[in-house]
PDB file of C-alpha atoms and ligand atoms in Angstrom:
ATOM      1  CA  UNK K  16       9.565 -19.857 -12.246  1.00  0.00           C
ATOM      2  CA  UNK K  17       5.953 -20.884 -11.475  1.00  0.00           C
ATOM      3  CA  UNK K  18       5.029 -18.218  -9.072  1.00  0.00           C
ATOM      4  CA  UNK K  19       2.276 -16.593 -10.427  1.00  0.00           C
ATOM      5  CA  UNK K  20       1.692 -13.062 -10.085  1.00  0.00           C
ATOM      6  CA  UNK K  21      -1.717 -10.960 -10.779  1.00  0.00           C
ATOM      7  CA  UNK K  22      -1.619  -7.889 -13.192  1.00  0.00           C
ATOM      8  CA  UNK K  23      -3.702  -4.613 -12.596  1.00  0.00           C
ATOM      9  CA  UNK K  24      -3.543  -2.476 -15.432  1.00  0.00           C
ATOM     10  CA  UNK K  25      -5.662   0.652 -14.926  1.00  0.00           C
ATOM     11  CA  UNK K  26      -6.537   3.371 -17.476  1.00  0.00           C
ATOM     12  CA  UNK K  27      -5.900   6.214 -15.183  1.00  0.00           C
ATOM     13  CA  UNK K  28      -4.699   7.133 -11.313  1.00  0.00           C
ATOM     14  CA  UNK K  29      -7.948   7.308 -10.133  1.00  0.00           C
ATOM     15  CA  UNK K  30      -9.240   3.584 -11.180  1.00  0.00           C
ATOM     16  CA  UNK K  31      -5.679   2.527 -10.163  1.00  0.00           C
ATOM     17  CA  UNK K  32      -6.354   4.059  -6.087  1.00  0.00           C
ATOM     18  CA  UNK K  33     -10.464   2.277  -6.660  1.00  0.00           C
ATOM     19  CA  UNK K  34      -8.419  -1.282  -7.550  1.00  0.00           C
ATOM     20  CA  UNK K  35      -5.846  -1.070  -5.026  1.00  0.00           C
ATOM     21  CA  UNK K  36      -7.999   0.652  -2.177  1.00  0.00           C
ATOM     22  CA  UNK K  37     -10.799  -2.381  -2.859  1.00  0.00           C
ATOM     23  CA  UNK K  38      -8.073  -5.379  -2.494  1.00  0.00           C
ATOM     24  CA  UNK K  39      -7.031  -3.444   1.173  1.00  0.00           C
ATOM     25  CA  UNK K  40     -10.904  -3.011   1.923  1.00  0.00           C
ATOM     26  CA  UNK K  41     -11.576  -6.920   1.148  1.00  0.00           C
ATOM     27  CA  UNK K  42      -8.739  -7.767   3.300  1.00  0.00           C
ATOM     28  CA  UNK K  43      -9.675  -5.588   6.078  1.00  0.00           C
ATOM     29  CA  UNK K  44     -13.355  -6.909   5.745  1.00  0.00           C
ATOM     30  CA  UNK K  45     -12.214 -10.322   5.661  1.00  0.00           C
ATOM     31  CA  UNK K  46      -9.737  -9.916   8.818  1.00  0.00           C
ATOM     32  CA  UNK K  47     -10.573  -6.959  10.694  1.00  0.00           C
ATOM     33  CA  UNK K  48      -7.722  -7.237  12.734  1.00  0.00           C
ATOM     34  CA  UNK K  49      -5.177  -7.165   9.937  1.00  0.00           C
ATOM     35  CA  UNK K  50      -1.335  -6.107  10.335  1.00  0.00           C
ATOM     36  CA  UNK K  51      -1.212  -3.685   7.153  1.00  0.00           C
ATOM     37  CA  UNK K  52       2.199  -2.516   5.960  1.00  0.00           C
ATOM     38  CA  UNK K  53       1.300   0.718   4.514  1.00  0.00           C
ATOM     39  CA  UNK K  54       3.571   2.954   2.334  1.00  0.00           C
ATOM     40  CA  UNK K  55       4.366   6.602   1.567  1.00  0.00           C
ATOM     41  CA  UNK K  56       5.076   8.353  -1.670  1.00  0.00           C
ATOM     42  CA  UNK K  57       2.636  10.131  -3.972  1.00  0.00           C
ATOM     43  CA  UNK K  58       1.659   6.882  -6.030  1.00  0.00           C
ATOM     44  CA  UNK K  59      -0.687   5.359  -2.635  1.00  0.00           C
ATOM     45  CA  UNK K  60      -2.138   9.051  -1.775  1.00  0.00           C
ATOM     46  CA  UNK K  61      -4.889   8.467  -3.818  1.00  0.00           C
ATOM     47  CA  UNK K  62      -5.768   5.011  -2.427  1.00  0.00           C
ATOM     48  CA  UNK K  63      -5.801   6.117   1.100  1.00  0.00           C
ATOM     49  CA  UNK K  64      -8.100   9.001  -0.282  1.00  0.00           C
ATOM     50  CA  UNK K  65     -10.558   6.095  -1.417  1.00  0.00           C
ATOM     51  CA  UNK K  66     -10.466   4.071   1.980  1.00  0.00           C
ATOM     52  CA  UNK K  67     -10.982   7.409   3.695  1.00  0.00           C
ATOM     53  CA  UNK K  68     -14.617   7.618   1.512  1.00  0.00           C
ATOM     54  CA  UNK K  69     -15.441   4.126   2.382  1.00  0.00           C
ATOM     55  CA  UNK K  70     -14.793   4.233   6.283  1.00  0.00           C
ATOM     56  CA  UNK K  71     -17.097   7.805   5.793  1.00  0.00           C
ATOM     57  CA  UNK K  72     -19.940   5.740   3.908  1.00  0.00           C
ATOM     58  CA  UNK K  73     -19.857   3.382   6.880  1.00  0.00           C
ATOM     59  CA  UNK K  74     -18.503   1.017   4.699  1.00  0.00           C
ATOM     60  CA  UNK K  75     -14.877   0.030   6.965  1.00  0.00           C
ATOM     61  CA  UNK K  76     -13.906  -0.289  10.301  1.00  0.00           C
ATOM     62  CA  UNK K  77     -10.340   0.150  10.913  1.00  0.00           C
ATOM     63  CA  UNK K  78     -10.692   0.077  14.660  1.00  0.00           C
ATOM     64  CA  UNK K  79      -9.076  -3.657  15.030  1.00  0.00           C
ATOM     65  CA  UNK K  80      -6.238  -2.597  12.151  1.00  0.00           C
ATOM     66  CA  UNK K  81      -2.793  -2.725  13.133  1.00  0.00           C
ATOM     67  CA  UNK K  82      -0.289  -0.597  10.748  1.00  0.00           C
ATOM     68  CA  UNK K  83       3.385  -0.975  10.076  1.00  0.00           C
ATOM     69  CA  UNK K  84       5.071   1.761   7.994  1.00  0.00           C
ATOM     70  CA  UNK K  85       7.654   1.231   5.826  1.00  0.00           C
ATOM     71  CA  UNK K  86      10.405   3.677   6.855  1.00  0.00           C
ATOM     72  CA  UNK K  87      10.858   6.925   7.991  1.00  0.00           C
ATOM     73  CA  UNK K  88      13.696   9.141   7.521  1.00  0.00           C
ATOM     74  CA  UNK K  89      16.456   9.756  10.126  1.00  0.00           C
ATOM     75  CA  UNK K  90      16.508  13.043  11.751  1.00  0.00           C
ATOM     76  CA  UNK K  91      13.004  14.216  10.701  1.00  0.00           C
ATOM     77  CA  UNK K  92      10.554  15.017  14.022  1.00  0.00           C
ATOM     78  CA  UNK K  93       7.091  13.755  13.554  1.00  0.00           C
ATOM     79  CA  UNK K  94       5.677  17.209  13.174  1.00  0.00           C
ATOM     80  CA  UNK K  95       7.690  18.114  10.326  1.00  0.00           C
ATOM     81  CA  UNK K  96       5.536  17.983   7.200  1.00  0.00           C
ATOM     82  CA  UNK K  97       8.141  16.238   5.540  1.00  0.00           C
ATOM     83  CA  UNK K  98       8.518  12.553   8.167  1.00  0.00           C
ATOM     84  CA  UNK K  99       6.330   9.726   6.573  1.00  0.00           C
ATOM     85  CA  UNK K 100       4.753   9.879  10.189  1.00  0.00           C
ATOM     86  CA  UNK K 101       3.612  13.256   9.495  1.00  0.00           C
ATOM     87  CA  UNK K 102       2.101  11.837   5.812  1.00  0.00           C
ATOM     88  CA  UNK K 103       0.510   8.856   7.287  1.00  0.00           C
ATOM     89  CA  UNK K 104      -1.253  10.908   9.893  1.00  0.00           C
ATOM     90  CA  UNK K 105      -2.209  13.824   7.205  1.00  0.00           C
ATOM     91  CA  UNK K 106      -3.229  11.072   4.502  1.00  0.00           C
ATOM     92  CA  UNK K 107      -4.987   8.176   6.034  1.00  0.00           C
ATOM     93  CA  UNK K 108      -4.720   7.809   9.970  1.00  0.00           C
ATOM     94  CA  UNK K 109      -6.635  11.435  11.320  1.00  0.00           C
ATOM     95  CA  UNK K 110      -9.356  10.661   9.006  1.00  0.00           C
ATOM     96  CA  UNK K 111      -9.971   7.047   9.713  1.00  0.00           C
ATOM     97  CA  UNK K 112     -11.091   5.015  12.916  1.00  0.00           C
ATOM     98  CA  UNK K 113      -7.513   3.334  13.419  1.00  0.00           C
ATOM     99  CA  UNK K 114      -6.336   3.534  16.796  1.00  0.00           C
ATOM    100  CA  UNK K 115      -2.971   6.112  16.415  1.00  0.00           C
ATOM    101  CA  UNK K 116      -1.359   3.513  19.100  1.00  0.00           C
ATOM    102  CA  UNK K 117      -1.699   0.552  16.852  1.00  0.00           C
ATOM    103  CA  UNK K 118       0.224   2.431  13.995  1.00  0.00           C
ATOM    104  CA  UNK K 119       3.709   1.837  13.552  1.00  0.00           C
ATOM    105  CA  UNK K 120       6.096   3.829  11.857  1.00  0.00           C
ATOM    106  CA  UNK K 121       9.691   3.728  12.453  1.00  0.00           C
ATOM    107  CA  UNK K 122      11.448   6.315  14.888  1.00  0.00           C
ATOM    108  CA  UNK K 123      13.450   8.811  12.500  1.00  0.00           C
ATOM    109  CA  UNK K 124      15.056  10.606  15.873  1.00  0.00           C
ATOM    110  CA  UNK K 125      15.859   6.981  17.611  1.00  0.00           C
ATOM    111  CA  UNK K 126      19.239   7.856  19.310  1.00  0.00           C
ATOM    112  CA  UNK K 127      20.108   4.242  19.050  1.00  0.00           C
ATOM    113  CA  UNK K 128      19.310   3.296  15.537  1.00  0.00           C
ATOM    114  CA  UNK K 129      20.373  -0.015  15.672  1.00  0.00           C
ATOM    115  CA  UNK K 130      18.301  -0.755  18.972  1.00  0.00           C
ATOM    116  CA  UNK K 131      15.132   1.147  16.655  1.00  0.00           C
ATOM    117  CA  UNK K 132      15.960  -1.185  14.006  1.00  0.00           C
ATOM    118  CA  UNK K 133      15.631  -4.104  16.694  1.00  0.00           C
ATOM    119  CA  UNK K 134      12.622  -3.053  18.188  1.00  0.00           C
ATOM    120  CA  UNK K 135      10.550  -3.168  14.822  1.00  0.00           C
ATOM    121  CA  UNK K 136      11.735  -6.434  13.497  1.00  0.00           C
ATOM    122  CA  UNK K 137      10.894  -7.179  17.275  1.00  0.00           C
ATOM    123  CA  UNK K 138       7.380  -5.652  16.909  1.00  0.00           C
ATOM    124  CA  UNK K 139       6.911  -6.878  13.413  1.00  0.00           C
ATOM    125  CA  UNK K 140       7.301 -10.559  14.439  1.00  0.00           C
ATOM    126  CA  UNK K 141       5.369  -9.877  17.696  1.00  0.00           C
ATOM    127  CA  UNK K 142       2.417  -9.042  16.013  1.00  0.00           C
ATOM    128  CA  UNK K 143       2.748 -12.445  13.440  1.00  0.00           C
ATOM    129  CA  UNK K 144       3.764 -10.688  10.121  1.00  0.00           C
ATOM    130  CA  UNK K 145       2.261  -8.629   8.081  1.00  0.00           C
ATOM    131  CA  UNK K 146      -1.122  -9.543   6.238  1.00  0.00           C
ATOM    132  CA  UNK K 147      -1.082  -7.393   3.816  1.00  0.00           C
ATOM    133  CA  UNK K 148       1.463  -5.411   2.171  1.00  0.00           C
ATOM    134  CA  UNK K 149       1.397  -2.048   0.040  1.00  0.00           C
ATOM    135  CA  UNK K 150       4.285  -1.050  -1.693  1.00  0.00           C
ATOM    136  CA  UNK K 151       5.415   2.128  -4.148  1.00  0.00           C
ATOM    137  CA  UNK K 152       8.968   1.744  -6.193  1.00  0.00           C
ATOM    138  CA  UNK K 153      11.306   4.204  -6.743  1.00  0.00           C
ATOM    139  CA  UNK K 154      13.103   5.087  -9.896  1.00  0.00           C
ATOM    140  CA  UNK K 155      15.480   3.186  -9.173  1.00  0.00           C
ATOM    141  CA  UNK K 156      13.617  -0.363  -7.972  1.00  0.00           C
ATOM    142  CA  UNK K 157      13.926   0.714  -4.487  1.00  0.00           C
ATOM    143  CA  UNK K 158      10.934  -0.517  -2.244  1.00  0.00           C
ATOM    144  CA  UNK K 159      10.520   1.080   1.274  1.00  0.00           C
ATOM    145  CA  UNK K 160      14.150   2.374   1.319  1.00  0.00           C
ATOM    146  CA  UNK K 161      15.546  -0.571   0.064  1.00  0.00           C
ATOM    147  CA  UNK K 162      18.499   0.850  -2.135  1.00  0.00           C
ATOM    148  CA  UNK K 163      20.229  -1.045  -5.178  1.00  0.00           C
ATOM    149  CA  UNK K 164      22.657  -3.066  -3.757  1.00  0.00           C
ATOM    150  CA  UNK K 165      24.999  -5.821  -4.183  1.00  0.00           C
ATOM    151  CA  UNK K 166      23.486  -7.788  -1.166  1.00  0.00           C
ATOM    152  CA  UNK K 167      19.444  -8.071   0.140  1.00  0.00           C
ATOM    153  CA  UNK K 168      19.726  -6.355   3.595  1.00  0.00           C
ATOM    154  CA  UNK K 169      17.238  -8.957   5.765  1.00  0.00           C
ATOM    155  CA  UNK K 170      16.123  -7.014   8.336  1.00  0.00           C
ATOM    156  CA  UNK K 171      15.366  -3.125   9.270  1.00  0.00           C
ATOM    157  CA  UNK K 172      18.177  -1.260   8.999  1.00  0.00           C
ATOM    158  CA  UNK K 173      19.623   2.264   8.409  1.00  0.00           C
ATOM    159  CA  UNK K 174      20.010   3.143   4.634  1.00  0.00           C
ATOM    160  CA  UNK K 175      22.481   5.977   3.032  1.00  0.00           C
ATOM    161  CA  UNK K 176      19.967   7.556   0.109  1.00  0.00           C
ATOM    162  CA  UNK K 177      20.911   7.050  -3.105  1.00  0.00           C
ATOM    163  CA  UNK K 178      21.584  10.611  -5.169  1.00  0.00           C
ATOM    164  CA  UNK K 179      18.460   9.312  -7.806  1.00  0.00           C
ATOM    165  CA  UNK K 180      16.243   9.039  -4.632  1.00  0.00           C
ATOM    166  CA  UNK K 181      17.375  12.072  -2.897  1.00  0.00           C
ATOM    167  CA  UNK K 182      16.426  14.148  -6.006  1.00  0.00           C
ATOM    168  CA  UNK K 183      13.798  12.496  -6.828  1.00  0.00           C
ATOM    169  CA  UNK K 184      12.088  13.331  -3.597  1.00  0.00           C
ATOM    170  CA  UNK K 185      13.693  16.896  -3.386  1.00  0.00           C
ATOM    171  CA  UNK K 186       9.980  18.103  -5.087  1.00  0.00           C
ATOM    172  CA  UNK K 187       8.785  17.273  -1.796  1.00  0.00           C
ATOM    173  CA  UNK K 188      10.798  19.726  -0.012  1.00  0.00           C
ATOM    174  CA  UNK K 189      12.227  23.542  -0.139  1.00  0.00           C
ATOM    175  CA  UNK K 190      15.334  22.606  -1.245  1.00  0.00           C
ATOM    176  CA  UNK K 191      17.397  19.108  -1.768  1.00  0.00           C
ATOM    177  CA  UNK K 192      19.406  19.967   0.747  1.00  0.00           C
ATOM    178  CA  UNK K 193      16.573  19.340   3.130  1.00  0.00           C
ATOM    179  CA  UNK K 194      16.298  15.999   2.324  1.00  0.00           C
ATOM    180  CA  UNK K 195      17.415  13.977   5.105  1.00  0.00           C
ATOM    181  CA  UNK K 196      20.579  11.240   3.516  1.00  0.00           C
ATOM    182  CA  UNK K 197      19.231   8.693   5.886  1.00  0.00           C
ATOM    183  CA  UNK K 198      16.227   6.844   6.200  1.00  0.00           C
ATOM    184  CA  UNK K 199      15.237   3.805   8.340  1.00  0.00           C
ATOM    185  CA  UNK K 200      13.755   0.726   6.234  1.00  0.00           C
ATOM    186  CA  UNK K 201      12.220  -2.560   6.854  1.00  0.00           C
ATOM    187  CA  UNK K 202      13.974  -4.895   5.664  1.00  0.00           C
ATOM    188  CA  UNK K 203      13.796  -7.824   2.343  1.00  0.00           C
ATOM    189  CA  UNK K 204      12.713 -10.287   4.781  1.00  0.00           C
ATOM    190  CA  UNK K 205      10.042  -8.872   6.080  1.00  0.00           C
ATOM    191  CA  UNK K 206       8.594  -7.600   2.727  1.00  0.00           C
ATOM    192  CA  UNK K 207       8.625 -10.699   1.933  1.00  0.00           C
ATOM    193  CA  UNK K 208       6.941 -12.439   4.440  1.00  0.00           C
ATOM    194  CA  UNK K 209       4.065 -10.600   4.189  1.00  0.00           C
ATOM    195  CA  UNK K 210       1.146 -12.804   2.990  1.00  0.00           C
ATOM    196  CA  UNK K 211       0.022 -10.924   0.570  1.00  0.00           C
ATOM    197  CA  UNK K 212       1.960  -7.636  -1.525  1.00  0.00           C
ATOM    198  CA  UNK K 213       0.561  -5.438  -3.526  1.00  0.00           C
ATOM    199  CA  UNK K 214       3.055  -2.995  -5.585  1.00  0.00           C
ATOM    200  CA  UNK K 215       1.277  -0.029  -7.014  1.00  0.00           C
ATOM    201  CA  UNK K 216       3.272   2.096  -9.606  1.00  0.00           C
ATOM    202  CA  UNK K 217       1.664   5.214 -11.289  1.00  0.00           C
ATOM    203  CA  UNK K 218       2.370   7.263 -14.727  1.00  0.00           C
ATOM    204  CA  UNK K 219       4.768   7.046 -17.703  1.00  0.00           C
ATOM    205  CA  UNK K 220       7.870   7.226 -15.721  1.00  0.00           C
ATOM    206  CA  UNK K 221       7.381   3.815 -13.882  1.00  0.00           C
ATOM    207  CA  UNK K 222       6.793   2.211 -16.926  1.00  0.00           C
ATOM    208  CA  UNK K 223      10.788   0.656 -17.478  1.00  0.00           C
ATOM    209  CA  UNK K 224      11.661  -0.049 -13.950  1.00  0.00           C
ATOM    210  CA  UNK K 225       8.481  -1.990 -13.408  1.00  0.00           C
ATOM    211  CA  UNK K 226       9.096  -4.296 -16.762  1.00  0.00           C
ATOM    212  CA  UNK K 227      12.546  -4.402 -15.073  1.00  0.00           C
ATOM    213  CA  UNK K 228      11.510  -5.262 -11.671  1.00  0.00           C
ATOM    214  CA  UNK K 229       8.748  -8.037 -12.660  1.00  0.00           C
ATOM    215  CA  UNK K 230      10.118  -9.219 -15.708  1.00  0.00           C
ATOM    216  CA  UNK K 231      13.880  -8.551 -15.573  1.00  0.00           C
ATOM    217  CA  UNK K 232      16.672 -10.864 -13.484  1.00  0.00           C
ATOM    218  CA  UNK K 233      16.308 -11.243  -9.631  1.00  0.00           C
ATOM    219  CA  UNK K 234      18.881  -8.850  -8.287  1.00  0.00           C
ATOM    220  CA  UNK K 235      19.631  -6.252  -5.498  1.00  0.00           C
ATOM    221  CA  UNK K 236      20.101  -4.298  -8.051  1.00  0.00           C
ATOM    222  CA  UNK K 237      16.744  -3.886  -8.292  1.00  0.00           C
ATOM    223  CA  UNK K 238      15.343  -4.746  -5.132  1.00  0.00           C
ATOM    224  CA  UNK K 239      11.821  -4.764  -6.200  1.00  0.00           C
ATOM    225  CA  UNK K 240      12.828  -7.822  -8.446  1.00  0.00           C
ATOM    226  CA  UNK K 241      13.371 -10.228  -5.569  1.00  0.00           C
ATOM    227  CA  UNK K 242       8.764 -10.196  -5.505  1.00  0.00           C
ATOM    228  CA  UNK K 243       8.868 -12.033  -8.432  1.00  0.00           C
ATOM    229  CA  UNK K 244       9.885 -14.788  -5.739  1.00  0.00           C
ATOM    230  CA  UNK K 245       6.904 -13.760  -3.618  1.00  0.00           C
ATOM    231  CA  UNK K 246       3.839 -16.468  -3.854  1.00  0.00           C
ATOM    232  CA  UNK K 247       0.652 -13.608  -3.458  1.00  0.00           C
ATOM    233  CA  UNK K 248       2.470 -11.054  -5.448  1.00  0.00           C
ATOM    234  CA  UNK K 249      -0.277  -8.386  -7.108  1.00  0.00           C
ATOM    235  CA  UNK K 250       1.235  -5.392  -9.306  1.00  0.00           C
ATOM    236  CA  UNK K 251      -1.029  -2.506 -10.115  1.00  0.00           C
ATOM    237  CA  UNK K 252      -0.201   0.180 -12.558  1.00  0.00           C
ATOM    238  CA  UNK K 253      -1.541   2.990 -14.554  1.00  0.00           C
ATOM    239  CA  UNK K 254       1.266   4.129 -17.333  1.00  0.00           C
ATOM    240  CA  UNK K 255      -0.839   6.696 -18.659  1.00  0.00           C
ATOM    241  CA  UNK K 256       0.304  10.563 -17.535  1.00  0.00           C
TER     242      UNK K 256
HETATM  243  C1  GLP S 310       9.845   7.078  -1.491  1.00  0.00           C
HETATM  244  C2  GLP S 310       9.390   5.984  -0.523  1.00  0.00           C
HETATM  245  C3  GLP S 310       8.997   4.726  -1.252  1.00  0.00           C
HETATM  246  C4  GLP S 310       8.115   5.051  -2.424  1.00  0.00           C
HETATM  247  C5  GLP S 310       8.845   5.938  -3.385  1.00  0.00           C
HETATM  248  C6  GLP S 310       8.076   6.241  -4.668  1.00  0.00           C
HETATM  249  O1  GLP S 310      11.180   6.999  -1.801  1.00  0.00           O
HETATM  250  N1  GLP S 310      10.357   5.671   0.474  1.00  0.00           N
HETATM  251  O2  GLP S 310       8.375   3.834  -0.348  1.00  0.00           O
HETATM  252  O3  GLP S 310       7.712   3.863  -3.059  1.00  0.00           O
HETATM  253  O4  GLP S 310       9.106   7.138  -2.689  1.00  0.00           O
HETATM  254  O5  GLP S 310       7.287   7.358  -4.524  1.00  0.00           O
HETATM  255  P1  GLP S 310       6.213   7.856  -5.553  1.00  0.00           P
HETATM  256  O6  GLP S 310       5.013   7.008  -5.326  1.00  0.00           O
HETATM  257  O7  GLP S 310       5.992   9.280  -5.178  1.00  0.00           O
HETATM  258  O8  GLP S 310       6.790   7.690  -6.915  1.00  0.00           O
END
């Protein structure tokens, strides 16, 4: 293919969140006013943890940062523990200088989910892509809520959860019939377009579906596959439990 990518192997979670946490810390040195797309899950918890110490040491000012979430999922109010807004706030935002009305996360209780979807891709390309991306992967290749499919949905758009992903993040909540079946996602295209991605994968379990998704065939399938396309492409693991 030619597109090279760059390979983090790390020996355990917590050099894995050091790596990953210093490429976002260059990037916001380098441009402070960098469009991050940030992600949720338990894999990047441990990352934000480590930008949280730097910003305390003095060491990073997130005050010209701009943030775009991933998704968020429908029918979840922002004070419920469970919404990614809730996370984001909890995990990285309270803690750091960012100003809460330059993060982004998509509206889980829009009425009008198509006119939500819209707006982002509006506010995405109003703000001149995304600098940096961060990105987890599910079991099943998913990235943001980008489900196996048999197409690449472009833009944001409202996703039905596949069973795998609703169980998967049952441990998360009280019971998996609180998991909401919907989520909002950005979409392929922006992913994509980000100048620079960094997927981040952590422990034994992630092992086959990253060899699949960075070494296997391009396929919506596995959406994660279709980086292997992307020019700045970084993947960052630890497979060690
Ligand atoms: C959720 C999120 C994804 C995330 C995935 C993996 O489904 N929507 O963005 O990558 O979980 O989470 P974890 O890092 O906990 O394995």
């Amino acid at each position: 293919m030619g597109i090279e990518m760059n390979i983090i192997e790390a020996k355990d979670y917590k050099e894995l969140s050091r790596k990953v946490a210093s490429i976002i810390s260059a990037q916001i040195i380098l441009k402070p006013n960098s469009v991050l797309g940030l992600a949720t899950g338990s894999t990047p918890i441990g990352t934000y943890k480590q930008l949280i110490e730097w910003y305390k040491k003095g060491d990073l000012d997130f005050s010209k940062v701009t943030s775009v979430n991933l998704d968020e999922y429908c029918g979840l109010a922002i004070e419920n523990d469970q919404s990614y807004r809730y996370f984001m706030n909890q995990n990285l935002f309270n803690h750091v200088n960012i100003k809460m009305e330059n993060t982004n996360v998509p509206n889980g209780l829009a009425a009008d989910t198509e006119a939500e979807c819209n707006r982002y891709d509006q506010l995405i390309e109003n703000l001149g892509g995304i600098d940096l991306q961060l990105l987890g992967i599910g079991n099943n290749g998913h990235i943001g809520f980008n489900e196996p499919d048999v197409i690449f949905e472009k833009g944001t758009h409202v996703v039905e959860l596949k069973e795998t992903t609703i169980k998967a993040n049952a441990r998360f909540f009280e019971s998996i019939d609180d998991v909401p079946r919907k989520a909002i996602t950005m979409g392929i295209k922006s992913i994509m377009s980000a100048k620079k991605v960094i997927l981040v994968a952590n422990g034994s379990g992630k092992r086959d579906i990253i060899k699949k998704a960075i070494y296997g065939p391009v396929t919506p399938e596995v959406p994660a596959s279709i980086l292997q396309l992307h020019p700045d492409l970084t993947v960052a693991y630890c497979f060690n439990d």
